[in-house]
Coordinates of C-alpha atoms in Angstrom, one line a residue:
Chain F
A1 CA 97.7 83.3 102.4
Q2 CA 99.7 84.6 105.3
R3 CA 98.6 87.5 107.5
V4 CA 99.9 89.3 110.5
T5 CA 97.7 91.4 112.8
Q6 CA 98.9 93.9 115.3
P7 CA 95.8 95.3 116.9
E8 CA 97.3 98.3 118.6
K9 CA 98.6 101.3 116.6
L10 CA 99.9 103.0 119.7
L11 CA 100.8 101.6 123.1
S12 CA 101.8 104.0 125.9
V13 CA 103.2 102.7 129.2
F14 CA 105.1 104.3 132.1
K15 CA 108.7 103.6 132.6
G16 CA 109.1 100.5 134.7
A17 CA 105.7 99.1 133.8
P18 CA 105.3 95.8 131.9
V19 CA 105.0 95.8 128.2
E20 CA 103.1 93.5 125.9
L21 CA 102.8 94.1 122.2
K22 CA 100.3 91.9 120.6
C23 CA 100.7 89.9 117.4
N24 CA 98.4 87.4 115.9
Y25 CA 99.0 85.5 112.7
S26 CA 97.3 83.4 110.1
Y27 CA 99.3 80.8 108.2
S28 CA 98.4 77.3 107.2
G29 CA 101.9 75.8 107.6
S30 CA 104.7 76.1 110.1
P31 CA 105.5 79.7 110.5
E32 CA 108.7 81.5 111.3
L33 CA 107.9 84.5 113.5
F34 CA 110.0 87.7 114.0
W35 CA 109.9 91.0 115.7
Y36 CA 111.5 93.9 114.0
V37 CA 112.1 97.3 115.6
Q38 CA 112.6 100.8 114.2
Y39 CA 114.1 103.4 116.5
S40 CA 113.9 107.0 115.6
R41 CA 116.2 107.9 112.8
Q42 CA 117.5 104.3 112.6
R43 CA 117.1 101.5 110.2
L44 CA 114.6 98.7 110.7
Q45 CA 116.4 95.9 112.5
L46 CA 115.6 92.4 113.7
L47 CA 114.8 92.3 117.4
L48 CA 114.3 88.6 117.8
R49 CA 113.2 85.4 116.1
H50 CA 111.1 82.7 117.8
I51 CA 113.3 79.9 116.5
S52 CA 116.3 81.3 118.4
R53 CA 114.4 81.6 121.7
E54 CA 116.7 84.4 122.9
S55 CA 116.0 87.5 124.9
I56 CA 117.2 90.7 123.4
K57 CA 117.2 93.9 125.4
G58 CA 115.0 92.2 127.9
F59 CA 112.3 91.4 125.4
T60 CA 110.9 87.9 124.9
A61 CA 108.3 86.4 122.7
D62 CA 106.7 83.0 122.8
L63 CA 105.0 81.4 119.9
N64 CA 101.6 80.1 120.8
K65 CA 100.4 77.9 118.0
G66 CA 97.0 77.2 119.6
E67 CA 96.2 80.9 119.8
T68 CA 98.3 81.8 116.7
S69 CA 100.0 84.5 118.6
F70 CA 103.5 85.8 119.1
H71 CA 103.2 88.6 121.6
L72 CA 106.3 90.6 122.6
K73 CA 106.9 91.1 126.3
K74 CA 109.2 93.0 128.6
P75 CA 108.7 93.1 132.4
F76 CA 110.0 96.6 132.9
A77 CA 109.8 99.3 130.1
Q78 CA 112.7 101.7 129.6
E79 CA 112.6 105.0 127.8
E80 CA 114.9 103.7 125.2
D81 CA 112.4 101.1 124.2
S82 CA 110.2 103.8 122.6
A83 CA 110.1 102.8 118.9
M84 CA 108.0 101.3 116.2
Y85 CA 107.6 97.5 116.5
Y86 CA 106.7 95.2 113.6
C87 CA 105.7 91.6 113.9
A88 CA 106.6 89.5 110.8
L89 CA 106.0 86.0 109.5
S90 CA 107.6 83.8 106.9
G91 CA 106.9 80.2 106.0
L92 CA 109.6 77.6 106.4
G93 CA 111.9 77.9 103.3
Y94 CA 109.6 80.5 101.9
Q95 CA 111.0 83.7 100.4
K96 CA 108.4 86.3 101.4
V97 CA 108.2 87.9 104.8
T98 CA 104.9 89.5 105.7
F99 CA 104.8 92.3 108.2
G100 CA 102.1 93.6 110.4
T101 CA 100.9 97.2 110.5
G102 CA 103.2 98.0 113.4
T103 CA 102.7 99.2 117.0
K104 CA 104.3 102.4 118.2
L105 CA 105.5 102.0 121.8
Q106 CA 105.8 105.1 123.8
V107 CA 107.4 104.9 127.2
I108 CA 106.5 107.8 129.4
P109 CA 109.2 108.9 131.9
Chain S
D1 CA 125.1 97.9 109.6
A2 CA 125.0 95.6 106.6
G3 CA 126.2 97.2 103.4
I4 CA 123.0 98.4 101.9
T5 CA 122.7 101.8 100.2
Q6 CA 119.5 103.2 98.8
S7 CA 119.4 106.1 96.4
P8 CA 118.1 108.7 96.3
R9 CA 117.3 109.3 99.9
H10 CA 114.5 111.8 99.0
K11 CA 112.7 112.5 95.8
V12 CA 109.9 114.7 94.7
T13 CA 108.3 114.1 91.4
E14 CA 105.2 114.8 89.4
T15 CA 102.4 112.5 88.5
G16 CA 103.0 110.6 85.3
T17 CA 106.8 110.8 85.3
P18 CA 109.0 107.6 85.5
V19 CA 111.0 107.1 88.7
T20 CA 113.7 104.6 89.4
L21 CA 115.0 103.8 92.9
R22 CA 118.2 102.0 93.4
C23 CA 119.3 99.5 96.1
H24 CA 123.0 98.6 96.2
Q25 CA 124.5 95.9 98.5
T26 CA 128.0 94.9 99.2
E27 CA 127.1 91.7 101.2
N28 CA 126.8 89.4 98.1
H29 CA 123.4 88.2 99.5
R30 CA 121.2 86.3 97.2
Y31 CA 117.8 87.7 98.2
M32 CA 116.7 91.3 97.8
Y33 CA 113.4 92.9 98.5
W34 CA 111.5 96.2 98.0
Y35 CA 108.9 97.2 100.6
R36 CA 106.8 100.3 101.0
Q37 CA 105.9 101.7 104.4
D38 CA 102.7 103.5 104.8
P39 CA 100.8 104.6 108.0
G40 CA 98.2 102.0 108.9
H41 CA 99.6 99.5 106.4
G42 CA 103.0 98.8 107.9
L43 CA 105.5 97.3 105.4
R44 CA 104.1 95.7 102.3
L45 CA 106.2 93.7 99.8
I46 CA 106.3 95.1 96.3
H47 CA 108.8 92.8 94.5
Y48 CA 111.6 90.6 95.5
S49 CA 114.6 88.9 93.8
Y50 CA 116.1 85.5 94.5
G51 CA 119.0 85.9 92.1
V52 CA 120.3 87.7 89.1
K53 CA 117.4 88.2 86.6
D54 CA 115.1 86.2 88.9
T55 CA 112.3 88.3 90.4
D56 CA 108.8 87.8 91.6
K57 CA 105.8 89.9 92.6
G58 CA 104.8 90.8 96.1
E59 CA 101.4 91.8 97.4
V60 CA 101.4 95.4 96.0
S61 CA 103.3 95.0 92.7
D62 CA 100.8 96.9 90.4
G63 CA 102.5 100.0 88.9
Y64 CA 106.0 98.8 89.8
S65 CA 108.6 96.9 87.9
V66 CA 112.1 95.7 89.0
S67 CA 115.3 94.6 87.5
R68 CA 118.4 92.8 88.8
S69 CA 121.2 92.6 86.3
K70 CA 123.9 92.2 89.0
T71 CA 123.9 90.6 92.4
E72 CA 124.6 93.9 94.1
D73 CA 121.9 96.1 92.4
F74 CA 118.1 95.9 92.6
L75 CA 116.2 98.6 90.8
L76 CA 112.6 99.6 91.5
T77 CA 110.8 101.5 88.7
L78 CA 107.6 103.4 88.8
E79 CA 106.7 103.6 85.1
S80 CA 104.3 106.4 85.5
A81 CA 104.2 107.7 89.1
T82 CA 100.9 108.3 90.8
S83 CA 100.0 110.1 94.1
S84 CA 99.1 106.8 95.7
Q85 CA 102.8 105.8 95.3
T86 CA 103.9 108.5 97.7
S87 CA 105.5 106.5 100.4
V88 CA 108.8 105.5 102.1
Y89 CA 110.5 102.7 100.2
F90 CA 112.8 100.2 101.9
C91 CA 115.1 97.8 100.3
A92 CA 116.1 94.7 102.3
I93 CA 118.5 91.8 101.8
S94 CA 118.9 88.3 103.2
E95 CA 121.5 85.7 102.7
E96 CA 119.0 82.9 102.4
T97 CA 115.2 82.8 102.2
G98 CA 112.9 85.1 104.0
N99 CA 113.0 83.1 107.2
E100 CA 116.5 84.3 107.8
K101 CA 117.3 87.7 109.1
L102 CA 116.5 90.7 106.9
F103 CA 118.8 93.7 106.7
F104 CA 117.2 96.9 105.7
G105 CA 118.4 100.0 104.0
S106 CA 117.8 103.5 105.3
G107 CA 114.8 104.1 103.0
T108 CA 113.8 106.5 100.2
Q109 CA 111.1 109.1 100.8
L110 CA 109.2 109.5 97.6
S111 CA 106.6 112.3 97.1
V112 CA 104.5 112.3 94.0
L113 CA 102.7 115.6 93.4

């Protein structure tokens, strides 16, 4: 079975402060990890995938297989980063994507 | 935005009535998914489809059925709605398997009274 855990329901940070949204996973094979974001009144959309190793809007995430984690980080939070963030997992070639419970990021001006 | 349309956007219904939600795509993507979003539970997969007339269950499929008679349409039916099915329902599509990018619809807010 695959499982994604996001321990924080709400994370509040001040503008300019570093951000780390935690994500841990459980999966027996080789996972594909994703971060999705839902801004207010917008559709859920892909923020980044670990396989592409890219930085989107200043966010990065590193897959740590030893700790089974895929934490999302940004060095300096911006007000426009306030949103709901979901970590997600899929197995290679597998059709189902499992989402975590989500973390609401609130950036305080 | 990918061409995904969910209808209706909002619906209020009574316990015991049947409800059908529609997801329509114009991307010709093979895979389609229905998720429900609930506070404290995140997004949970209800059913998904990997082609016309090819569907499979997700983690919370009880009380739901789906049909896909055309590539572009994926219907979610609540045979007899219950209050526990009050939720926001999202349709998603992907070109290949789930380890590709998912594109989401705008969601349907369903209230079962």
